[in-house]
Amino acid sequence: MAAPTGADRQRRLIRAAQAGARLTDDELWLRYFALGGNAAPVELDAFLHGALELTEPERDRVALAVNEELDELSRRSRAPHSRTVRELEPTSGPLAAVVELLRRTHLVPPDALPAALDAAAALLGVRAVLYLADHPREVLVPLPGEHGRDRPALGVDATVPGRAFRLLRTQPTVSGDGQARLWVPVVDGVERVGVLDVMVDDRRDLEDPVLHRQCWLLAHYLGHLVGAVGRYGDRFERLRQTVPRTVEAELVAGLLPPMTAGTARVLVSARIEPVHDMGGDVVDYAFDEDVAHLAVLDATGHDLHAGLAAAAALAAYRTARRRGDSLFAQADAVHRALADHLDDMSLATGVLAQLDLRSGRLRYLAAGHPAPLLVRDGVVVKALTGGRRPILGLEPREAALGEEQLQPGDLLVLYTDGITEARDATGEQFGERRLGDALQRGIAEELPLPEVVRRVVGTILRHQQGVLQDDATLLLAHWTSEGQSALRPSMLR
């Protein structure tokens, strides 16, 4: 009779633990599947009864599913104290790593983040290097530190870490030198920040669902830290500005909100190109519990004066929006800021919109600006031409508010004429048709919303051989009840 293998022993112990946890086979499969398990219910049943072998990673997921249930049972059966007994500060695991990051980044400049990351990663038994995405989202730049020193930048479009960044999915890999590593997406909320290179000593760790989850927690908090710590230092900006910004671009960039944000009901992602030389284009949004406010403004000109006009228009819009003004009053506030406080040449086009997140009712006003597009089921179905007003900065003669009833899953597209009027070497414009085609391709690939934006803008840049004659701005707003999870980095394969 053959001696039992390690896999046989693990299966018997899993079966015994399952009995102790009083889990049925179906309940166990549901827990196992939630942890990323790939075996079907009938395959798990066959494994539990000795009729089928599972791979080591799959067996470990089954064991984890049983152990989680046992942990919950153990917590319920503990004897009560007369008052809440607080636990001491953790010394290992993901919470300890997060606490270490918090401790080591308090009252320090951004330069201290690599050392803090080294200490936090050590508590997980790994080594880690943070890569930040440059502003055009073309390369990933390593943050210098003990493990990141002298590393080259990595392309977003043709590398494994770039794939993790693009698709927001952890990518296990083994490098040519034999180093096993996880490339984990780093986000600040739902804004893509970069990737985390997590290096492990045991290749089997690449399949460990617990390590995947721990690294996701570390990377998610790290993304928040980059946003917070980076505000009072220039280190991160120097790394991310692969091309120096002009004065007007610096003026506008400092006023813009994060380019990707979302709630459980709506996702917004935007891009202004070129990021190093923008002048008159700005975007803005705000989320209330039941309403999403959206705006795209395009001040005339391509110089510092255009940047000043855009800044004034944005400030006026925010002031009116925060007062609770109507769309008509918001547009008038922008108009007055340009007409009363700047010279006669200060004009702007724009789209202002309000989306009711409960019903999907959209109300909008386009002032001398390209009409928004509506994408439904992955196809551009119409241009929204109902709401019109004269260009901002000129006295209005008449105005009409547009309304549209959206369906769950619809995508609203706001853009400036720098998108559709982009010309190739022969003078042919990019046009609304090409814009629609580019949007539909990105949506068909089921890409995260910010990646759709990046792909579309990349198509426009290629049309103009990488040189834009005007700012090109694109904002996508996706009305959905599952938006937050759609931009949650995958913890498991």
Coordinates of C-alpha atoms in Angstrom, one line a residue:
M1 CA 0.0 0.0 0.0
A2 CA 1.4 3.4 -1.0
A3 CA 2.4 5.8 1.8
P4 CA 0.1 8.8 2.0
T5 CA 1.4 12.0 0.3
G6 CA 1.5 15.5 1.8
A7 CA -1.5 16.3 -0.4
D8 CA -3.4 13.3 1.1
R9 CA -2.6 14.4 4.6
Q10 CA -3.7 17.9 3.8
R11 CA -7.0 16.7 2.3
R12 CA -7.8 14.6 5.4
L13 CA -7.0 17.5 7.8
I14 CA -9.1 19.8 5.7
R15 CA -12.0 17.3 5.8
A16 CA -11.7 17.0 9.6
A17 CA -11.6 20.8 10.0
Q18 CA -14.6 21.1 7.7
A19 CA -16.5 18.8 10.0
G20 CA -15.4 20.8 13.1
A21 CA -16.6 24.0 11.4
R22 CA -19.9 22.3 10.4
L23 CA -19.6 23.5 6.9
T24 CA -21.5 21.6 4.2
D25 CA -19.7 21.0 0.9
D26 CA -21.8 23.7 -0.8
E27 CA -21.1 26.3 1.9
L28 CA -17.4 25.4 1.7
W29 CA -17.4 25.9 -2.0
L30 CA -19.0 29.3 -1.7
R31 CA -16.3 30.5 0.7
Y32 CA -13.6 28.9 -1.5
F33 CA -14.9 30.6 -4.6
A34 CA -15.0 34.0 -2.9
L35 CA -11.3 33.6 -2.2
G36 CA -10.6 33.1 -5.9
G37 CA -11.0 29.3 -6.2
N38 CA -11.1 27.9 -9.7
A39 CA -12.5 24.4 -9.1
A40 CA -16.2 23.7 -9.8
P41 CA -18.5 22.5 -7.0
V42 CA -18.3 18.9 -8.4
E43 CA -14.5 19.0 -8.5
L44 CA -14.3 20.3 -4.9
D45 CA -16.6 17.5 -3.8
A46 CA -14.4 14.9 -5.6
F47 CA -11.3 16.3 -3.9
L48 CA -12.9 16.3 -0.4
H49 CA -13.8 12.6 -0.9
G50 CA -10.4 11.6 -2.4
A51 CA -11.5 11.1 -6.0
L52 CA -9.6 14.1 -7.5
E53 CA -6.4 15.9 -6.8
L54 CA -6.3 19.7 -6.7
T55 CA -3.1 21.8 -7.2
E56 CA -1.3 23.1 -4.2
P57 CA -2.7 26.7 -4.6
E58 CA -6.2 25.4 -4.9
R59 CA -5.8 23.1 -1.8
D60 CA -4.5 26.1 0.2
R61 CA -7.6 28.2 -0.8
V62 CA -9.8 25.4 0.4
A63 CA -7.9 25.3 3.7
L64 CA -8.2 29.1 4.0
A65 CA -11.9 28.9 3.5
V66 CA -12.3 26.4 6.3
N67 CA -10.0 28.3 8.6
E68 CA -11.9 31.6 8.2
E69 CA -15.1 29.8 9.3
L70 CA -13.2 28.3 12.3
D71 CA -11.9 31.8 13.2
E72 CA -15.4 33.2 13.2
L73 CA -16.7 30.3 15.4
S74 CA -13.8 30.8 17.8
R75 CA -14.5 34.5 18.1
R76 CA -18.1 33.8 18.9
S77 CA -17.3 31.4 21.7
R78 CA -14.9 33.5 23.7
A79 CA -15.8 34.3 27.2
P80 CA -17.0 38.0 27.7
H81 CA -15.2 40.6 29.7
S82 CA -17.0 43.2 31.9
R83 CA -15.7 45.8 29.5
T84 CA -14.0 45.9 26.1
V85 CA -10.4 44.8 26.2
R86 CA -8.3 46.5 23.6
E87 CA -5.7 44.6 21.7
L88 CA -2.1 45.7 21.8
E89 CA -0.6 47.2 18.6
P90 CA -0.1 44.4 16.0
T91 CA 3.4 43.1 15.4
S92 CA 2.9 41.3 12.1
G93 CA 0.6 41.1 9.2
P94 CA -1.1 43.7 7.0
L95 CA -2.4 45.9 9.9
A96 CA 1.1 46.1 11.4
A97 CA 2.5 47.0 8.0
V98 CA -0.1 49.8 7.6
V99 CA 0.7 51.1 11.2
E100 CA 4.4 51.1 10.3
L101 CA 3.7 53.2 7.2
L102 CA 1.7 55.6 9.2
R103 CA 4.3 55.9 11.9
R104 CA 7.2 56.4 9.6
T105 CA 5.5 59.0 7.4
H106 CA 4.3 61.3 10.2
L107 CA 6.0 64.7 10.0
V108 CA 8.5 63.7 7.4
P109 CA 9.0 64.9 3.7
P110 CA 8.0 62.7 0.8
D111 CA 11.6 61.5 0.5
A112 CA 11.0 59.3 3.6
L113 CA 8.4 57.1 1.9
P114 CA 10.8 54.5 0.4
A115 CA 12.3 53.7 3.8
A116 CA 8.9 53.5 5.4
L117 CA 7.8 51.1 2.6
D118 CA 10.8 48.9 3.2
A119 CA 10.0 48.6 6.9
A120 CA 6.3 47.9 6.2
A121 CA 7.0 45.3 3.6
A122 CA 9.4 43.5 6.0
L123 CA 6.5 42.9 8.3
L124 CA 4.8 40.9 5.5
G125 CA 8.0 39.0 4.9
V126 CA 8.5 40.6 1.4
R127 CA 10.5 43.4 -0.2
A128 CA 8.8 46.1 -2.2
V129 CA 9.4 49.0 -4.6
L130 CA 6.9 51.6 -5.6
Y131 CA 6.6 52.7 -9.2
L132 CA 4.7 55.9 -9.9
A133 CA 2.9 56.5 -13.2
D134 CA 4.1 59.7 -15.0
H135 CA 1.3 62.2 -15.8
P136 CA 0.8 61.1 -19.5
R137 CA 0.4 57.5 -18.2
E138 CA 3.1 56.2 -20.5
V139 CA 5.8 55.0 -18.1
L140 CA 6.2 53.8 -14.5
V141 CA 9.0 55.5 -12.7
P142 CA 10.6 53.7 -9.6
L143 CA 10.8 55.5 -6.3
P144 CA 14.4 55.5 -5.2
G145 CA 15.2 53.6 -2.1
E146 CA 17.1 50.6 -0.9
H147 CA 15.5 48.3 -3.5
G148 CA 14.5 50.8 -6.1
R149 CA 17.8 52.5 -6.7
D150 CA 19.1 52.6 -10.2
R151 CA 16.1 50.8 -11.7
P152 CA 14.9 52.0 -15.1
A153 CA 11.4 53.3 -15.9
L154 CA 9.0 50.7 -17.3
G155 CA 6.6 51.2 -20.2
V156 CA 2.9 51.0 -19.4
D157 CA 1.9 49.5 -22.8
A158 CA 4.3 46.5 -23.2
T159 CA 5.3 45.2 -19.7
V160 CA 3.8 43.0 -17.0
P161 CA 3.8 45.8 -14.5
G162 CA 2.1 48.0 -17.1
R163 CA -0.6 45.4 -17.5
A164 CA -1.2 45.4 -13.8
F165 CA -1.6 49.2 -14.0
R166 CA -3.8 49.2 -17.1
L167 CA -6.2 46.4 -16.0
L168 CA -6.0 46.9 -12.2
R169 CA -5.2 43.2 -11.7
T170 CA -2.3 41.8 -9.7
Q171 CA 0.2 40.1 -12.0
P172 CA 2.3 37.2 -10.6
T173 CA 5.6 36.7 -12.5
V174 CA 9.1 35.3 -12.3
S175 CA 11.8 37.5 -13.7
G176 CA 14.7 36.3 -15.9
D177 CA 17.0 36.3 -12.8
G178 CA 14.6 33.9 -11.0
Q179 CA 13.0 36.5 -8.8
A180 CA 9.4 35.8 -8.0
R181 CA 7.3 38.9 -7.7
L182 CA 3.7 40.2 -7.6
W183 CA 3.0 43.5 -9.5
V184 CA 0.1 45.0 -7.5
P185 CA -1.9 48.1 -8.7
V186 CA -1.6 51.1 -6.4
V187 CA -4.6 53.4 -6.3
D188 CA -5.6 56.5 -4.3
G189 CA -9.4 55.9 -3.9
V190 CA -10.1 55.0 -7.6
E191 CA -7.3 57.1 -9.1
R192 CA -4.5 55.0 -10.5
V193 CA -1.2 56.0 -8.9
G194 CA 1.3 53.3 -10.0
V195 CA 2.2 49.7 -9.2
L196 CA 4.0 48.0 -6.3
D197 CA 6.7 45.4 -7.1
V198 CA 6.4 42.9 -4.3
M199 CA 9.4 40.5 -4.2
V200 CA 9.1 37.1 -2.5
D201 CA 11.6 34.3 -1.8
D202 CA 9.3 31.4 -2.3
R203 CA 7.6 31.0 -5.7
R204 CA 4.6 29.3 -4.1
D205 CA 3.8 32.6 -2.5
L206 CA 2.7 33.9 -5.9
E207 CA -0.4 31.7 -5.5
D208 CA -1.1 32.5 -1.9
P209 CA -4.5 34.3 -1.7
V210 CA -3.7 35.6 1.8
L211 CA -0.5 37.3 0.5
H212 CA -2.5 38.8 -2.4
R213 CA -5.0 40.3 0.0
Q214 CA -2.3 41.6 2.3
C215 CA -0.4 43.2 -0.6
W216 CA -3.6 44.8 -1.9
L217 CA -4.2 46.4 1.6
L218 CA -0.7 47.7 1.7
A219 CA -0.8 49.0 -1.9
H220 CA -4.2 50.7 -1.3
Y221 CA -3.0 52.6 1.8
L222 CA 0.2 53.4 0.0
G223 CA -1.8 55.1 -2.7
H224 CA -3.5 57.3 -0.2
L225 CA -0.1 58.2 1.3
V226 CA 1.3 59.2 -2.1
G227 CA -1.6 61.6 -2.5
A228 CA -1.3 63.0 1.0
V229 CA 2.5 63.2 1.5
G230 CA 3.1 64.4 -2.1
R231 CA 1.2 67.6 -1.4
Y232 CA 4.0 69.1 0.7
G233 CA 7.0 68.2 -1.3
D234 CA 8.2 68.1 -4.9
R235 CA 9.9 64.6 -5.0
F236 CA 6.9 62.8 -6.5
E237 CA 6.1 65.6 -9.0
R238 CA 9.7 65.6 -10.3
L239 CA 9.5 61.9 -10.9
R240 CA 6.1 62.1 -12.6
Q241 CA 6.9 65.1 -14.8
T242 CA 8.9 63.4 -17.5
V243 CA 8.4 66.6 -19.6
P244 CA 8.7 69.9 -17.7
R245 CA 5.4 71.9 -17.4
T246 CA 4.9 75.3 -18.8
V247 CA 3.8 78.1 -16.4
E248 CA 0.2 78.0 -17.8
A249 CA 0.1 74.2 -17.4
E250 CA 1.3 74.4 -13.8
L251 CA -1.4 77.1 -13.1
V252 CA -4.2 74.9 -14.5
A253 CA -2.9 71.6 -13.0
G254 CA -2.9 73.0 -9.5
L255 CA -6.6 73.7 -9.8
L256 CA -7.8 70.4 -11.2
P257 CA -9.5 67.6 -9.2
P258 CA -8.1 64.1 -9.4
M259 CA -8.6 62.8 -12.9
T260 CA -10.5 59.7 -11.7
A261 CA -13.1 59.5 -9.0
G262 CA -16.2 57.6 -8.2
T263 CA -19.0 56.6 -5.8
A264 CA -21.1 53.4 -5.8
R265 CA -23.4 55.1 -8.4
V266 CA -21.1 57.0 -10.7
L267 CA -17.5 56.9 -12.1
V268 CA -15.8 59.8 -13.7
S269 CA -12.4 59.8 -15.5
A270 CA -10.9 62.6 -17.5
R271 CA -7.7 63.6 -19.3
I272 CA -6.3 67.0 -20.5
E273 CA -3.6 66.6 -23.2
P274 CA -0.8 67.7 -23.5
V275 CA -0.3 67.5 -19.7
H276 CA 2.9 69.5 -19.9
D277 CA 1.5 72.4 -21.9
M278 CA -2.2 72.8 -21.2
G279 CA -3.6 76.3 -21.1
G280 CA -7.3 76.9 -21.5
D281 CA -9.0 73.6 -20.8
V282 CA -10.3 72.6 -17.4
V283 CA -12.6 69.9 -16.0
D284 CA -14.4 69.7 -12.7
Y285 CA -16.9 67.5 -10.9
A286 CA -18.6 67.1 -7.5
F287 CA -20.6 64.2 -6.0
D288 CA -23.5 64.7 -3.7
E289 CA -25.4 61.8 -2.3
D290 CA -27.9 61.9 -5.2
V291 CA -26.4 64.2 -7.8
A292 CA -23.2 64.3 -9.8
H293 CA -22.1 67.7 -11.1
L294 CA -19.9 67.8 -14.2
A295 CA -18.2 70.5 -16.1
V296 CA -15.8 71.0 -19.0
L297 CA -14.6 74.5 -19.9
D298 CA -12.4 75.7 -22.7
A299 CA -11.0 79.2 -22.6
T300 CA -9.9 80.7 -25.9
G301 CA -6.2 81.0 -26.6
H302 CA -3.2 78.9 -25.8
D303 CA -1.1 81.0 -23.5
L304 CA -0.9 82.2 -19.9
H305 CA -3.9 84.5 -20.5
A306 CA -5.9 81.5 -21.5
G307 CA -4.8 79.8 -18.3
L308 CA -5.9 82.8 -16.2
A309 CA -9.3 82.8 -17.9
A310 CA -9.7 79.1 -17.4
A311 CA -8.8 79.6 -13.7
A312 CA -11.3 82.4 -13.3
A313 CA -14.0 80.4 -15.1
L314 CA -13.4 77.3 -12.9
A315 CA -13.5 79.4 -9.7
A316 CA -16.7 81.0 -10.7
Y317 CA -18.3 77.7 -11.6
R318 CA -17.3 76.2 -8.2
T319 CA -18.6 79.2 -6.3
A320 CA -22.0 79.0 -8.0
R321 CA -22.3 75.3 -7.7
R322 CA -21.4 75.3 -4.0
R323 CA -24.1 77.9 -3.5
G324 CA -26.6 75.5 -4.9
D325 CA -27.3 77.6 -8.0
S326 CA -29.1 76.3 -11.1
L327 CA -27.2 75.4 -14.3
F328 CA -28.4 78.7 -15.8
A329 CA -27.0 80.6 -12.8
Q330 CA -23.7 78.6 -12.9
A331 CA -23.2 79.5 -16.5
D332 CA -24.0 83.1 -15.8
A333 CA -21.5 83.2 -13.0
V334 CA -18.8 82.0 -15.4
H335 CA -19.9 84.5 -18.0
R336 CA -19.8 87.4 -15.5
A337 CA -16.3 86.4 -14.3
L338 CA -15.0 86.5 -17.8
A339 CA -16.9 89.6 -19.0
D340 CA -16.6 91.8 -15.8
H341 CA -13.1 90.9 -14.6
L342 CA -11.0 90.1 -17.6
D343 CA -10.6 91.8 -21.0
D344 CA -13.0 91.6 -24.0
M345 CA -11.0 88.8 -25.5
S346 CA -11.6 86.4 -22.5
L347 CA -14.2 83.9 -23.8
A348 CA -14.9 80.3 -23.0
T349 CA -17.0 77.5 -24.3
G350 CA -18.2 74.7 -22.0
V351 CA -20.7 72.1 -20.9
L352 CA -22.3 72.1 -17.4
A353 CA -24.3 69.1 -16.4
Q354 CA -26.2 67.6 -13.4
L355 CA -27.0 63.9 -13.2
D356 CA -29.6 62.6 -10.8
L357 CA -27.9 59.4 -9.5
R358 CA -31.2 57.9 -8.4
S359 CA -33.2 58.2 -11.6
G360 CA -30.6 58.8 -14.3
R361 CA -32.2 62.1 -15.3
L362 CA -29.5 64.3 -16.9
R363 CA -29.8 68.1 -17.3
Y364 CA -27.2 69.9 -19.2
L365 CA -26.2 73.2 -20.8
A366 CA -23.7 73.6 -23.7
A367 CA -22.3 77.1 -24.2
G368 CA -20.9 77.3 -27.7
H369 CA -19.3 73.9 -27.1
P370 CA -19.4 70.5 -28.8
A371 CA -22.5 68.5 -27.8
P372 CA -22.0 65.7 -25.3
L373 CA -22.2 62.1 -26.6
L374 CA -24.3 59.3 -25.1
V375 CA -22.9 55.8 -25.2
R376 CA -25.3 52.9 -24.5
D377 CA -24.4 49.2 -24.6
G378 CA -21.0 50.1 -26.0
V379 CA -22.3 52.1 -28.9
V380 CA -22.5 55.9 -29.4
V381 CA -26.3 56.4 -29.8
K382 CA -26.6 60.1 -30.1
A383 CA -25.2 63.6 -29.6
L384 CA -27.1 65.6 -26.9
T385 CA -28.0 68.8 -28.7
G386 CA -30.9 70.0 -26.6
G387 CA -29.2 72.3 -24.1
R388 CA -27.6 75.4 -25.8
R389 CA -26.3 78.8 -24.7
P390 CA -24.0 81.4 -26.4
I391 CA -20.3 81.3 -25.7
L392 CA -19.4 82.4 -22.2
G393 CA -18.1 86.0 -22.0
L394 CA -20.6 87.3 -24.6
E395 CA -24.0 88.6 -23.5
P396 CA -26.5 85.8 -23.8
R397 CA -29.4 86.2 -26.2
E398 CA -31.2 83.0 -25.3
A399 CA -30.6 79.7 -23.5
A400 CA -32.3 76.4 -23.3
L401 CA -31.7 73.5 -20.8
G402 CA -31.3 70.1 -22.3
E403 CA -32.7 66.9 -20.6
E404 CA -32.0 63.2 -21.3
Q405 CA -33.1 60.1 -19.5
L406 CA -30.1 57.8 -19.0
Q407 CA -30.3 54.0 -18.5
P408 CA -28.1 52.2 -16.0
G409 CA -24.7 51.5 -17.5
D410 CA -24.9 54.6 -19.9
L411 CA -21.7 56.6 -20.5
L412 CA -21.7 60.3 -20.9
V413 CA -18.9 61.8 -23.0
L414 CA -17.8 65.4 -22.6
Y415 CA -14.9 66.7 -24.8
T416 CA -13.4 69.9 -26.2
D417 CA -12.9 70.7 -29.9
G418 CA -9.2 69.8 -29.5
I419 CA -10.3 66.2 -29.7
T420 CA -12.4 66.3 -32.9
E421 CA -10.4 69.0 -34.7
A422 CA -7.0 67.3 -34.2
R423 CA -5.5 67.0 -37.7
D424 CA -3.1 64.5 -39.2
A425 CA -0.2 65.4 -41.6
T426 CA -2.7 65.7 -44.5
G427 CA -5.0 68.1 -42.5
E428 CA -7.7 65.6 -42.0
Q429 CA -9.6 66.1 -38.7
F430 CA -10.0 63.3 -36.1
G431 CA -13.7 63.9 -36.1
E432 CA -16.6 62.6 -34.1
R433 CA -16.8 59.3 -36.0
R434 CA -13.2 58.4 -35.0
L435 CA -13.9 59.4 -31.5
G436 CA -16.9 57.2 -31.3
D437 CA -14.9 54.3 -32.8
A438 CA -12.1 54.7 -30.3
L439 CA -14.6 54.8 -27.4
Q440 CA -16.4 51.7 -28.6
R441 CA -13.1 49.7 -29.0
G442 CA -12.1 50.5 -25.4
I443 CA -15.5 49.6 -24.0
A444 CA -15.6 46.4 -26.0
E445 CA -12.4 45.3 -24.3
E446 CA -14.1 45.8 -20.9
L447 CA -11.2 48.1 -19.8
P448 CA -11.4 50.1 -16.6
L449 CA -12.8 53.6 -17.3
P450 CA -9.4 55.5 -16.9
E451 CA -7.8 53.0 -19.3
V452 CA -10.5 53.7 -21.9
V453 CA -9.7 57.4 -21.5
R454 CA -6.0 56.7 -21.9
R455 CA -6.5 54.5 -25.0
V456 CA -8.7 57.1 -26.7
V457 CA -6.3 60.0 -26.0
G458 CA -3.5 57.8 -27.3
T459 CA -5.4 57.2 -30.5
I460 CA -5.8 61.0 -30.9
L461 CA -2.1 61.6 -30.3
R462 CA -1.1 59.0 -32.9
H463 CA -3.5 60.7 -35.4
Q464 CA -1.5 63.9 -34.9
Q465 CA 1.9 62.2 -34.7
G466 CA 2.1 63.1 -31.0
V467 CA 1.9 66.8 -31.5
L468 CA -1.4 68.6 -30.7
Q469 CA -2.3 72.0 -32.1
D470 CA -4.8 72.6 -29.3
D471 CA -5.6 71.3 -25.8
A472 CA -7.6 68.0 -26.1
T473 CA -9.9 67.2 -23.1
L474 CA -12.0 64.2 -22.6
L475 CA -14.3 63.4 -19.6
L476 CA -16.3 60.2 -19.3
A477 CA -19.0 59.7 -16.7
H478 CA -20.4 56.2 -16.2
W479 CA -23.7 55.9 -14.4
T480 CA -23.6 52.6 -12.6
S481 CA -24.4 50.8 -9.4
E482 CA -21.2 48.8 -9.5
G483 CA -18.6 51.6 -10.3
Q484 CA -16.6 51.3 -7.1
S485 CA -16.0 47.6 -7.5
A486 CA -15.1 48.1 -11.2
L487 CA -12.1 50.1 -10.1
R488 CA -11.1 48.0 -7.2
P489 CA -7.7 46.3 -7.8
S490 CA -8.1 42.6 -8.0
M491 CA -6.6 40.9 -5.0
L492 CA -6.6 37.5 -6.6
R493 CA -5.9 36.2 -10.0

